[in-house]
PDB file of C-alpha atoms and ligand atoms in Angstrom:
ATOM      1  CA  UNK A   1      13.453-178.325-101.109  1.00 85.00           C
ATOM      2  CA  UNK A   2      15.734-176.194-103.271  1.00 92.00           C
ATOM      3  CA  UNK A   3      19.454-175.954-102.841  1.00 95.00           C
ATOM      4  CA  UNK A   4      21.411-172.724-102.418  1.00 92.00           C
ATOM      5  CA  UNK A   5      24.922-171.740-101.419  1.00 91.00           C
ATOM      6  CA  UNK A   6      28.006-169.606-101.867  1.00 88.00           C
ATOM      7  CA  UNK A   7      30.702-170.814-104.256  1.00 90.00           C
ATOM      8  CA  UNK A   8      34.137-169.152-104.316  1.00 86.00           C
ATOM      9  CA  UNK A   9      35.931-169.022-107.639  1.00 86.00           C
ATOM     10  CA  UNK A  10      39.651-169.111-106.956  1.00 85.00           C
ATOM     11  CA  UNK A  11      42.761-169.550-109.053  1.00 85.00           C
ATOM     12  CA  UNK A  12      45.977-167.909-110.110  1.00 83.00           C
ATOM     13  CA  UNK A  13      45.896-164.501-111.799  1.00 80.00           C
ATOM     14  CA  UNK A  14      44.660-164.852-115.385  1.00 85.00           C
ATOM     15  CA  UNK A  15      43.177-168.318-114.801  1.00 88.00           C
ATOM     16  CA  UNK A  16      39.959-167.101-116.419  1.00 89.00           C
ATOM     17  CA  UNK A  17      37.753-166.601-113.344  1.00 86.00           C
ATOM     18  CA  UNK A  18      36.053-163.411-114.461  1.00 81.00           C
ATOM     19  CA  UNK A  19      35.501-164.783-117.982  1.00 87.00           C
ATOM     20  CA  UNK A  20      33.908-167.910-116.531  1.00 89.00           C
ATOM     21  CA  UNK A  21      31.626-165.872-114.309  1.00 83.00           C
ATOM     22  CA  UNK A  22      30.464-163.637-117.169  1.00 79.00           C
ATOM     23  CA  UNK A  23      29.899-166.682-119.358  1.00 86.00           C
ATOM     24  CA  UNK A  24      27.729-168.338-116.746  1.00 83.00           C
ATOM     25  CA  UNK A  25      25.792-165.156-116.113  1.00 73.00           C
ATOM     26  CA  UNK A  26      25.322-164.337-119.780  1.00 67.00           C
ATOM     27  CA  UNK A  27      25.751-160.694-118.818  1.00 53.00           C
ATOM     28  CA  UNK A  28      28.990-158.870-118.590  1.00 48.00           C
ATOM     29  CA  UNK A  29      29.639-158.070-114.926  1.00 50.00           C
ATOM     30  CA  UNK A  30      33.141-158.925-113.794  1.00 48.00           C
ATOM     31  CA  UNK A  31      36.252-157.349-115.199  1.00 47.00           C
ATOM     32  CA  UNK A  32      38.034-159.408-117.884  1.00 47.00           C
ATOM     33  CA  UNK A  33      41.542-158.544-118.896  1.00 43.00           C
ATOM     34  CA  UNK A  34      44.518-160.194-120.584  1.00 44.00           C
ATOM     35  CA  UNK A  35      46.684-158.663-117.895  1.00 46.00           C
ATOM     36  CA  UNK A  36      47.024-160.528-114.611  1.00 46.00           C
ATOM     37  CA  UNK A  37      45.688-159.247-111.290  1.00 48.00           C
ATOM     38  CA  UNK A  38      42.936-157.157-112.773  1.00 51.00           C
ATOM     39  CA  UNK A  39      40.290-158.318-110.295  1.00 52.00           C
ATOM     40  CA  UNK A  40      40.852-156.450-107.042  1.00 50.00           C
ATOM     41  CA  UNK A  41      37.729-156.965-105.032  1.00 50.00           C
ATOM     42  CA  UNK A  42      35.426-159.864-104.526  1.00 50.00           C
ATOM     43  CA  UNK A  43      32.251-159.617-106.501  1.00 57.00           C
ATOM     44  CA  UNK A  44      29.155-161.770-106.270  1.00 68.00           C
ATOM     45  CA  UNK A  45      26.946-163.084-109.028  1.00 73.00           C
ATOM     46  CA  UNK A  46      23.709-164.957-108.519  1.00 75.00           C
ATOM     47  CA  UNK A  47      22.921-167.789-110.892  1.00 80.00           C
ATOM     48  CA  UNK A  48      19.654-169.709-110.932  1.00 80.00           C
ATOM     49  CA  UNK A  49      20.278-173.225-112.208  1.00 87.00           C
ATOM     50  CA  UNK A  50      16.894-174.867-112.664  1.00 86.00           C
ATOM     51  CA  UNK A  51      15.326-174.301-109.210  1.00 86.00           C
ATOM     52  CA  UNK A  52      18.581-174.015-107.321  1.00 89.00           C
ATOM     53  CA  UNK A  53      20.552-170.882-106.509  1.00 87.00           C
ATOM     54  CA  UNK A  54      24.321-170.555-106.779  1.00 88.00           C
ATOM     55  CA  UNK A  55      26.022-167.402-105.560  1.00 83.00           C
ATOM     56  CA  UNK A  56      29.414-167.165-107.187  1.00 84.00           C
ATOM     57  CA  UNK A  57      32.058-165.152-105.415  1.00 80.00           C
ATOM     58  CA  UNK A  58      34.774-164.035-107.820  1.00 73.00           C
ATOM     59  CA  UNK A  59      38.092-163.414-106.077  1.00 73.00           C
ATOM     60  CA  UNK A  60      41.379-161.711-106.863  1.00 64.00           C
ATOM     61  CA  UNK A  61      43.965-164.178-108.210  1.00 61.00           C
ATOM     62  CA  UNK A  62      46.061-166.167-105.711  1.00 56.00           C
ATOM     63  CA  UNK A  63      49.614-164.919-105.931  1.00 55.00           C
ATOM     64  CA  UNK A  64      52.604-163.755-103.921  1.00 52.00           C
ATOM     65  CA  UNK A  65      51.722-160.674-101.896  1.00 50.00           C
ATOM     66  CA  UNK A  66      54.213-157.816-102.080  1.00 52.00           C
ATOM     67  CA  UNK A  67      52.545-154.425-102.224  1.00 55.00           C
ATOM     68  CA  UNK A  68      49.871-153.577 -99.667  1.00 55.00           C
ATOM     69  CA  UNK A  69      47.237-153.661-102.397  1.00 53.00           C
ATOM     70  CA  UNK A  70      48.366-157.172-103.434  1.00 56.00           C
ATOM     71  CA  UNK A  71      48.277-158.314 -99.820  1.00 57.00           C
ATOM     72  CA  UNK A  72      44.719-157.091 -99.615  1.00 53.00           C
ATOM     73  CA  UNK A  73      43.875-159.068-102.761  1.00 55.00           C
ATOM     74  CA  UNK A  74      45.326-162.302-101.373  1.00 59.00           C
ATOM     75  CA  UNK A  75      43.465-161.827 -98.088  1.00 64.00           C
ATOM     76  CA  UNK A  76      40.241-161.272 -99.991  1.00 64.00           C
ATOM     77  CA  UNK A  77      40.703-164.575-101.828  1.00 67.00           C
ATOM     78  CA  UNK A  78      41.433-166.464 -98.608  1.00 69.00           C
ATOM     79  CA  UNK A  79      38.443-164.890 -96.866  1.00 70.00           C
ATOM     80  CA  UNK A  80      36.224-165.963 -99.742  1.00 70.00           C
ATOM     81  CA  UNK A  81      37.442-169.550 -99.429  1.00 74.00           C
ATOM     82  CA  UNK A  82      36.659-169.530 -95.699  1.00 74.00           C
ATOM     83  CA  UNK A  83      33.202-167.974 -96.120  1.00 77.00           C
ATOM     84  CA  UNK A  84      31.862-170.206 -98.886  1.00 86.00           C
ATOM     85  CA  UNK A  85      30.069-173.544 -98.936  1.00 91.00           C
ATOM     86  CA  UNK A  86      32.101-174.810-101.857  1.00 92.00           C
ATOM     87  CA  UNK A  87      35.215-173.761-103.769  1.00 90.00           C
ATOM     88  CA  UNK A  88      35.820-173.961-107.497  1.00 93.00           C
ATOM     89  CA  UNK A  89      39.533-173.981-108.202  1.00 91.00           C
ATOM     90  CA  UNK A  90      40.240-172.812-111.732  1.00 93.00           C
ATOM     91  CA  UNK A  91      43.447-174.028-113.380  1.00 93.00           C
ATOM     92  CA  UNK A  92      44.307-173.231-116.997  1.00 95.00           C
ATOM     93  CA  UNK A  93      44.811-176.609-118.703  1.00 96.00           C
ATOM     94  CA  UNK A  94      48.392-175.608-119.544  1.00 94.00           C
ATOM     95  CA  UNK A  95      49.263-174.948-115.856  1.00 91.00           C
ATOM     96  CA  UNK A  96      51.533-177.344-113.976  1.00 92.00           C
ATOM     97  CA  UNK A  97      49.911-179.216-111.065  1.00 94.00           C
ATOM     98  CA  UNK A  98      52.434-177.656-108.664  1.00 90.00           C
ATOM     99  CA  UNK A  99      50.170-174.592-108.500  1.00 87.00           C
ATOM    100  CA  UNK A 100      47.291-176.792-107.419  1.00 89.00           C
ATOM    101  CA  UNK A 101      49.516-178.340-104.772  1.00 89.00           C
ATOM    102  CA  UNK A 102      50.190-174.813-103.480  1.00 82.00           C
ATOM    103  CA  UNK A 103      46.448-174.189-103.345  1.00 83.00           C
ATOM    104  CA  UNK A 104      46.059-177.368-101.260  1.00 86.00           C
ATOM    105  CA  UNK A 105      48.576-175.888 -98.813  1.00 81.00           C
ATOM    106  CA  UNK A 106      46.696-172.577 -98.607  1.00 75.00           C
ATOM    107  CA  UNK A 107      43.395-174.407 -98.287  1.00 73.00           C
ATOM    108  CA  UNK A 108      44.443-175.443 -94.806  1.00 64.00           C
ATOM    109  CA  UNK A 109      40.978-176.224 -93.454  1.00 67.00           C
ATOM    110  CA  UNK A 110      40.345-178.469 -96.470  1.00 75.00           C
ATOM    111  CA  UNK A 111      37.307-176.814 -98.024  1.00 74.00           C
ATOM    112  CA  UNK A 112      35.410-179.065-100.414  1.00 81.00           C
ATOM    113  CA  UNK A 113      36.389-178.111-103.944  1.00 91.00           C
ATOM    114  CA  UNK A 114      35.863-178.816-107.613  1.00 96.00           C
ATOM    115  CA  UNK A 115      38.700-178.366-110.092  1.00 96.00           C
ATOM    116  CA  UNK A 116      37.896-176.694-113.393  1.00 97.00           C
ATOM    117  CA  UNK A 117      40.516-177.180-116.085  1.00 97.00           C
ATOM    118  CA  UNK A 118      40.016-173.955-118.029  1.00 96.00           C
ATOM    119  CA  UNK A 119      41.014-172.917-121.561  1.00 97.00           C
ATOM    120  CA  UNK A 120      41.152-176.528-122.824  1.00 97.00           C
ATOM    121  CA  UNK A 121      40.877-175.127-126.375  1.00 96.00           C
ATOM    122  CA  UNK A 122      44.525-174.120-125.970  1.00 96.00           C
ATOM    123  CA  UNK A 123      45.889-177.679-125.675  1.00 96.00           C
ATOM    124  CA  UNK A 124      45.573-180.911-127.685  1.00 96.00           C
ATOM    125  CA  UNK A 125      43.233-183.744-126.740  1.00 95.00           C
ATOM    126  CA  UNK A 126      46.241-185.942-125.900  1.00 96.00           C
ATOM    127  CA  UNK A 127      47.717-183.296-123.589  1.00 96.00           C
ATOM    128  CA  UNK A 128      44.339-182.846-121.928  1.00 96.00           C
ATOM    129  CA  UNK A 129      44.097-186.560-121.134  1.00 96.00           C
ATOM    130  CA  UNK A 130      47.635-186.477-119.774  1.00 97.00           C
ATOM    131  CA  UNK A 131      46.801-183.478-117.601  1.00 97.00           C
ATOM    132  CA  UNK A 132      43.663-185.129-116.226  1.00 97.00           C
ATOM    133  CA  UNK A 133      45.823-188.127-115.308  1.00 97.00           C
ATOM    134  CA  UNK A 134      48.209-185.824-113.420  1.00 97.00           C
ATOM    135  CA  UNK A 135      45.380-184.271-111.415  1.00 97.00           C
ATOM    136  CA  UNK A 136      43.883-187.659-110.671  1.00 96.00           C
ATOM    137  CA  UNK A 137      46.862-188.330-108.417  1.00 95.00           C
ATOM    138  CA  UNK A 138      45.149-185.876-106.039  1.00 93.00           C
ATOM    139  CA  UNK A 139      41.665-187.328-106.425  1.00 93.00           C
ATOM    140  CA  UNK A 140      41.305-187.816-102.658  1.00 91.00           C
ATOM    141  CA  UNK A 141      41.310-184.040-102.279  1.00 92.00           C
ATOM    142  CA  UNK A 142      38.753-182.880-104.855  1.00 95.00           C
ATOM    143  CA  UNK A 143      35.110-183.668-105.527  1.00 96.00           C
ATOM    144  CA  UNK A 144      35.222-183.489-109.324  1.00 97.00           C
ATOM    145  CA  UNK A 145      37.410-182.397-112.241  1.00 97.00           C
ATOM    146  CA  UNK A 146      35.692-180.572-115.081  1.00 97.00           C
ATOM    147  CA  UNK A 147      37.340-179.644-118.394  1.00 97.00           C
ATOM    148  CA  UNK A 148      36.090-176.318-119.675  1.00 96.00           C
ATOM    149  CA  UNK A 149      36.414-173.869-122.548  1.00 96.00           C
ATOM    150  CA  UNK A 150      34.515-170.619-122.721  1.00 94.00           C
ATOM    151  CA  UNK A 151      35.684-170.128-126.316  1.00 93.00           C
ATOM    152  CA  UNK A 152      34.355-173.538-127.406  1.00 94.00           C
ATOM    153  CA  UNK A 153      31.318-173.403-125.100  1.00 92.00           C
ATOM    154  CA  UNK A 154      32.267-176.619-123.278  1.00 94.00           C
ATOM    155  CA  UNK A 155      31.605-177.537-119.647  1.00 94.00           C
ATOM    156  CA  UNK A 156      29.053-174.993-118.389  1.00 93.00           C
ATOM    157  CA  UNK A 157      26.160-177.390-117.682  1.00 93.00           C
ATOM    158  CA  UNK A 158      28.503-180.003-116.246  1.00 95.00           C
ATOM    159  CA  UNK A 159      29.928-177.426-113.817  1.00 96.00           C
ATOM    160  CA  UNK A 160      26.538-176.080-112.677  1.00 95.00           C
ATOM    161  CA  UNK A 161      25.119-179.613-112.224  1.00 96.00           C
ATOM    162  CA  UNK A 162      28.170-180.680-110.230  1.00 97.00           C
ATOM    163  CA  UNK A 163      28.056-177.593-107.997  1.00 97.00           C
ATOM    164  CA  UNK A 164      24.384-178.107-107.190  1.00 96.00           C
ATOM    165  CA  UNK A 165      25.011-181.769-106.440  1.00 97.00           C
ATOM    166  CA  UNK A 166      27.409-180.744-103.672  1.00 96.00           C
ATOM    167  CA  UNK A 167      25.366-177.894-102.154  1.00 96.00           C
ATOM    168  CA  UNK A 168      23.027-178.369 -99.196  1.00 94.00           C
ATOM    169  CA  UNK A 169      19.290-177.837 -99.248  1.00 95.00           C
ATOM    170  CA  UNK A 170      18.501-174.237 -98.327  1.00 93.00           C
ATOM    171  CA  UNK A 171      15.935-171.513 -98.964  1.00 88.00           C
ATOM    172  CA  UNK A 172      17.032-168.917-101.527  1.00 85.00           C
ATOM    173  CA  UNK A 173      19.669-166.581-100.142  1.00 82.00           C
ATOM    174  CA  UNK A 174      18.818-163.728-102.538  1.00 75.00           C
ATOM    175  CA  UNK A 175      15.858-162.618-104.593  1.00 71.00           C
ATOM    176  CA  UNK A 176      16.174-164.813-107.728  1.00 65.00           C
ATOM    177  CA  UNK A 177      15.293-161.800-109.885  1.00 57.00           C
ATOM    178  CA  UNK A 178      18.618-160.125-109.073  1.00 49.00           C
ATOM    179  CA  UNK A 179      21.488-161.008-111.337  1.00 47.00           C
ATOM    180  CA  UNK A 180      24.059-159.553-109.024  1.00 47.00           C
ATOM    181  CA  UNK A 181      24.521-158.253-105.510  1.00 44.00           C
ATOM    182  CA  UNK A 182      27.139-155.840-106.709  1.00 48.00           C
ATOM    183  CA  UNK A 183      25.970-152.300-106.642  1.00 58.00           C
ATOM    184  CA  UNK A 184      25.609-150.763-110.082  1.00 73.00           C
ATOM    185  CA  UNK A 185      28.279-148.314-109.020  1.00 78.00           C
ATOM    186  CA  UNK A 186      30.865-151.046-108.539  1.00 77.00           C
ATOM    187  CA  UNK A 187      30.042-152.612-111.894  1.00 79.00           C
ATOM    188  CA  UNK A 188      30.442-149.300-113.720  1.00 88.00           C
ATOM    189  CA  UNK A 189      33.709-148.762-111.909  1.00 88.00           C
ATOM    190  CA  UNK A 190      34.952-152.153-113.137  1.00 85.00           C
ATOM    191  CA  UNK A 191      33.939-151.297-116.713  1.00 90.00           C
ATOM    192  CA  UNK A 192      35.982-148.098-116.606  1.00 94.00           C
ATOM    193  CA  UNK A 193      38.948-149.962-115.080  1.00 92.00           C
ATOM    194  CA  UNK A 194      38.654-152.556-117.837  1.00 89.00           C
ATOM    195  CA  UNK A 195      38.734-149.783-120.482  1.00 94.00           C
ATOM    196  CA  UNK A 196      41.912-148.421-118.851  1.00 93.00           C
ATOM    197  CA  UNK A 197      43.492-151.898-119.020  1.00 90.00           C
ATOM    198  CA  UNK A 198      42.508-152.218-122.680  1.00 90.00           C
ATOM    199  CA  UNK A 199      43.796-148.807-123.754  1.00 91.00           C
ATOM    200  CA  UNK A 200      46.820-148.013-121.595  1.00 89.00           C
ATOM    201  CA  UNK A 201      49.923-150.184-121.422  1.00 82.00           C
ATOM    202  CA  UNK A 202      52.578-150.920-118.785  1.00 75.00           C
ATOM    203  CA  UNK A 203      52.132-150.396-115.061  1.00 79.00           C
ATOM    204  CA  UNK A 204      49.608-147.571-115.204  1.00 83.00           C
ATOM    205  CA  UNK A 205      46.439-149.686-115.049  1.00 82.00           C
ATOM    206  CA  UNK A 206      47.766-151.374-111.900  1.00 82.00           C
ATOM    207  CA  UNK A 207      48.515-148.014-110.328  1.00 83.00           C
ATOM    208  CA  UNK A 208      45.176-146.462-111.108  1.00 88.00           C
ATOM    209  CA  UNK A 209      41.670-146.738-109.764  1.00 89.00           C
ATOM    210  CA  UNK A 210      38.280-145.255-110.419  1.00 92.00           C
ATOM    211  CA  UNK A 211      35.819-143.424-108.198  1.00 89.00           C
ATOM    212  CA  UNK A 212      32.235-143.055-109.395  1.00 88.00           C
ATOM    213  CA  UNK A 213      31.323-139.558-108.231  1.00 87.00           C
ATOM    214  CA  UNK A 214      27.732-139.435-109.411  1.00 86.00           C
ATOM    215  CA  UNK A 215      25.113-141.493-111.226  1.00 85.00           C
ATOM    216  CA  UNK A 216      21.913-139.886-112.425  1.00 83.00           C
ATOM    217  CA  UNK A 217      19.813-142.858-113.527  1.00 74.00           C
ATOM    218  CA  UNK A 218      16.521-141.024-113.849  1.00 75.00           C
ATOM    219  CA  UNK A 219      17.468-138.834-116.815  1.00 78.00           C
ATOM    220  CA  UNK A 220      16.579-140.252-120.277  1.00 83.00           C
ATOM    221  CA  UNK A 221      20.324-140.261-120.939  1.00 88.00           C
ATOM    222  CA  UNK A 222      21.974-141.730-117.807  1.00 87.00           C
ATOM    223  CA  UNK A 223      24.636-139.311-116.566  1.00 91.00           C
ATOM    224  CA  UNK A 224      27.735-140.763-114.885  1.00 93.00           C
ATOM    225  CA  UNK A 225      30.636-138.754-113.553  1.00 93.00           C
ATOM    226  CA  UNK A 226      33.822-140.618-112.592  1.00 94.00           C
ATOM    227  CA  UNK A 227      37.402-139.817-111.583  1.00 94.00           C
ATOM    228  CA  UNK A 228      40.422-141.904-112.532  1.00 94.00           C
ATOM    229  CA  UNK A 229      43.040-141.850-109.755  1.00 92.00           C
ATOM    230  CA  UNK A 230      46.713-142.243-110.706  1.00 91.00           C
ATOM    231  CA  UNK A 231      49.987-142.187-108.762  1.00 89.00           C
ATOM    232  CA  UNK A 232      52.015-139.647-110.769  1.00 88.00           C
ATOM    233  CA  UNK A 233      51.604-136.497-112.886  1.00 90.00           C
ATOM    234  CA  UNK A 234      53.238-138.283-115.830  1.00 89.00           C
ATOM    235  CA  UNK A 235      50.571-141.015-115.625  1.00 90.00           C
ATOM    236  CA  UNK A 236      47.847-138.401-115.713  1.00 92.00           C
ATOM    237  CA  UNK A 237      49.325-137.120-118.973  1.00 91.00           C
ATOM    238  CA  UNK A 238      49.314-140.616-120.473  1.00 91.00           C
ATOM    239  CA  UNK A 239      45.756-141.343-119.400  1.00 93.00           C
ATOM    240  CA  UNK A 240      44.632-138.084-121.016  1.00 94.00           C
ATOM    241  CA  UNK A 241      46.786-138.632-124.100  1.00 92.00           C
ATOM    242  CA  UNK A 242      47.652-136.269-126.932  1.00 92.00           C
ATOM    243  CA  UNK A 243      44.822-133.788-127.332  1.00 93.00           C
ATOM    244  CA  UNK A 244      42.709-135.948-124.984  1.00 93.00           C
ATOM    245  CA  UNK A 245      42.768-138.908-127.414  1.00 94.00           C
ATOM    246  CA  UNK A 246      43.437-141.637-124.818  1.00 94.00           C
ATOM    247  CA  UNK A 247      40.817-140.598-122.291  1.00 95.00           C
ATOM    248  CA  UNK A 248      38.335-140.256-125.137  1.00 96.00           C
ATOM    249  CA  UNK A 249      38.964-143.889-126.143  1.00 96.00           C
ATOM    250  CA  UNK A 250      38.702-145.059-122.519  1.00 96.00           C
ATOM    251  CA  UNK A 251      35.456-143.141-122.107  1.00 97.00           C
ATOM    252  CA  UNK A 252      34.010-144.495-125.335  1.00 97.00           C
ATOM    253  CA  UNK A 253      34.872-148.136-124.512  1.00 96.00           C
ATOM    254  CA  UNK A 254      33.512-147.882-120.977  1.00 96.00           C
ATOM    255  CA  UNK A 255      30.362-146.075-122.136  1.00 96.00           C
ATOM    256  CA  UNK A 256      29.548-148.827-124.657  1.00 94.00           C
ATOM    257  CA  UNK A 257      29.798-151.502-121.931  1.00 88.00           C
ATOM    258  CA  UNK A 258      27.694-149.485-119.500  1.00 89.00           C
ATOM    259  CA  UNK A 259      25.049-148.813-122.168  1.00 88.00           C
ATOM    260  CA  UNK A 260      24.809-152.539-122.925  1.00 82.00           C
ATOM    261  CA  UNK A 261      24.071-153.290-119.269  1.00 76.00           C
ATOM    262  CA  UNK A 262      21.858-150.247-118.640  1.00 77.00           C
ATOM    263  CA  UNK A 263      19.997-150.729-121.959  1.00 77.00           C
ATOM    264  CA  UNK A 264      19.851-146.979-122.485  1.00 85.00           C
ATOM    265  CA  UNK A 265      22.079-144.150-123.714  1.00 91.00           C
ATOM    266  CA  UNK A 266      24.731-143.020-121.245  1.00 94.00           C
ATOM    267  CA  UNK A 267      26.691-139.793-120.923  1.00 94.00           C
ATOM    268  CA  UNK A 268      29.984-140.630-119.206  1.00 96.00           C
ATOM    269  CA  UNK A 269      32.145-137.792-117.936  1.00 95.00           C
ATOM    270  CA  UNK A 270      35.707-138.750-116.923  1.00 96.00           C
ATOM    271  CA  UNK A 271      38.243-136.793-114.866  1.00 95.00           C
ATOM    272  CA  UNK A 272      41.806-137.688-113.858  1.00 94.00           C
ATOM    273  CA  UNK A 273      43.303-136.916-110.472  1.00 92.00           C
ATOM    274  CA  UNK A 274      46.816-137.570-109.082  1.00 91.00           C
ATOM    275  CA  UNK A 275      47.053-139.159-105.626  1.00 87.00           C
ATOM    276  CA  UNK A 276      50.679-139.981-104.895  1.00 85.00           C
ATOM    277  CA  UNK A 277      51.284-143.298-103.124  1.00 80.00           C
ATOM    278  CA  UNK A 278      47.639-144.385-103.069  1.00 75.00           C
ATOM    279  CA  UNK A 279      48.403-148.097-103.538  1.00 75.00           C
ATOM    280  CA  UNK A 280      50.247-148.102-100.185  1.00 77.00           C
ATOM    281  CA  UNK A 281      47.936-145.695 -98.318  1.00 78.00           C
ATOM    282  CA  UNK A 282      45.725-147.813 -96.081  1.00 75.00           C
ATOM    283  CA  UNK A 283      43.267-144.999 -95.310  1.00 76.00           C
ATOM    284  CA  UNK A 284      42.836-144.092 -98.967  1.00 75.00           C
ATOM    285  CA  UNK A 285      42.428-147.757 -99.979  1.00 74.00           C
ATOM    286  CA  UNK A 286      39.698-148.037 -97.390  1.00 74.00           C
ATOM    287  CA  UNK A 287      38.025-144.865 -98.774  1.00 72.00           C
ATOM    288  CA  UNK A 288      38.081-146.518-102.194  1.00 70.00           C
ATOM    289  CA  UNK A 289      36.131-149.430-100.756  1.00 66.00           C
ATOM    290  CA  UNK A 290      38.912-151.966-100.125  1.00 63.00           C
ATOM    291  CA  UNK A 291      37.770-152.845 -96.622  1.00 54.00           C
ATOM    292  CA  UNK A 292      39.835-154.934 -94.236  1.00 47.00           C
TER     293      UNK A 292
HETATM  294  N1  GTP B   1      41.466-169.508-125.153  1.00 95.64           N
HETATM  295  C1  GTP B   1      40.760-169.231-124.049  1.00 95.64           C
HETATM  296  N2  GTP B   1      41.020-168.114-123.354  1.00 95.64           N
HETATM  297  C2  GTP B   1      40.303-167.859-122.240  1.00 95.64           C
HETATM  298  C3  GTP B   1      39.281-168.747-121.782  1.00 95.64           C
HETATM  299  N3  GTP B   1      38.783-168.242-120.631  1.00 95.64           N
HETATM  300  C4  GTP B   1      39.438-167.080-120.389  1.00 95.64           C
HETATM  301  N4  GTP B   1      40.365-166.835-121.346  1.00 95.64           N
HETATM  302  C5  GTP B   1      41.277-165.670-121.431  1.00 95.64           C
HETATM  303  O1  GTP B   1      42.150-165.633-120.310  1.00 95.64           O
HETATM  304  C6  GTP B   1      42.479-164.276-119.961  1.00 95.64           C
HETATM  305  C7  GTP B   1      42.261-164.034-118.470  1.00 95.64           C
HETATM  306  O2  GTP B   1      40.878-164.100-118.142  1.00 95.64           O
HETATM  307  P1  GTP B   1      40.221-163.422-116.841  1.00 95.64           P
HETATM  308  O3  GTP B   1      38.822-163.930-116.813  1.00 95.64           O
HETATM  309  O4  GTP B   1      40.467-161.954-116.788  1.00 95.64           O
HETATM  310  O5  GTP B   1      41.089-164.100-115.684  1.00 95.64           O
HETATM  311  P2  GTP B   1      40.999-163.938-114.090  1.00 95.64           P
HETATM  312  O6  GTP B   1      41.300-165.252-113.506  1.00 95.64           O
HETATM  313  O7  GTP B   1      39.705-163.306-113.700  1.00 95.64           O
HETATM  314  O8  GTP B   1      42.194-162.957-113.830  1.00 95.64           O
HETATM  315  P3  GTP B   1      42.569-162.040-112.536  1.00 95.64           P
HETATM  316  O9  GTP B   1      41.585-160.908-112.537  1.00 95.64           O
HETATM  317  O10 GTP B   1      43.936-161.607-112.858  1.00 95.64           O
HETATM  318  O11 GTP B   1      42.489-162.877-111.323  1.00 95.64           O
HETATM  319  C8  GTP B   1      41.606-163.394-120.882  1.00 95.64           C
HETATM  320  O12 GTP B   1      42.403-162.976-121.952  1.00 95.64           O
HETATM  321  C9  GTP B   1      40.511-164.348-121.350  1.00 95.64           C
HETATM  322  O13 GTP B   1      39.978-164.004-122.616  1.00 95.64           O
HETATM  323  C10 GTP B   1      39.019-169.942-122.564  1.00 95.64           C
HETATM  324  O14 GTP B   1      38.161-170.788-122.260  1.00 95.64           O
HETATM  325  N5  GTP B   1      39.794-170.132-123.680  1.00 95.64           N
END
């Protein structure tokens, strides 16, 4: 009998969750950014490891909730922990163990978990050994501790083998042909958000979102129309940029990512619209797909 199950990827903002998920998938799906708190919604990715099926659930980073949108993100992460068969807690190797201790407090119903020490390429071998020693003080709480580096291609097989070892026997939960349960729409939206993060500085990326208005997949050149939502008129000006330069860059970056996934030419049309106070407007957040 095969094994199958849901695995939540949790960790502090910027721990490297989305990067890890993309690396495992070999396709670019989740949003990766150097800025913290870029992942807003949970997204699923299905990975076949030999004959077993792992459904990874990427979550927003665990952090202090202040704004309504941040509260939503924290709740999403906690829900994912509760819903999954197994949890992978990602900790950058340079992080102090105090953050893990906080996770143990949040993880009140003591879900089984594996610790991944991420970004080990950023610390020395001696520091890594020291860090492993520090985590081993909590060895009663976790199933395994796996050092990992996406940049150095270390730890992938070890992680997948360990996950499968701890999953129960089960029929497949999804068609193994699918690489993701995310709708194409949501993936394209994330690509555009990622391009905003890469091209626009300061607070604006956090105060903006993207609505995919239309996708015409049947045309030889896929036609996508999307609207970037911002909080203020001044932000609209910055997103558009001088003579439209900024929005052109955003559009170009996002289009290249979409074309890579769609494997065909794409015509991406972008608009910008001002919606004051949207990050605190519960109804509007729900219209954008952030369901409670
Ligand atoms: N050096 C190094 N950097 C990494 C590694 N994995 C991820 N990063 C970097 O860490 C940063 C954060 O990665 P993300 O994958 O966006 O982190 P996240 O946990 O999904 O972040 P949130 O969306 O904020 O929750 C990016 O700049 C990545 O390139 C790694 O193995 N080595």
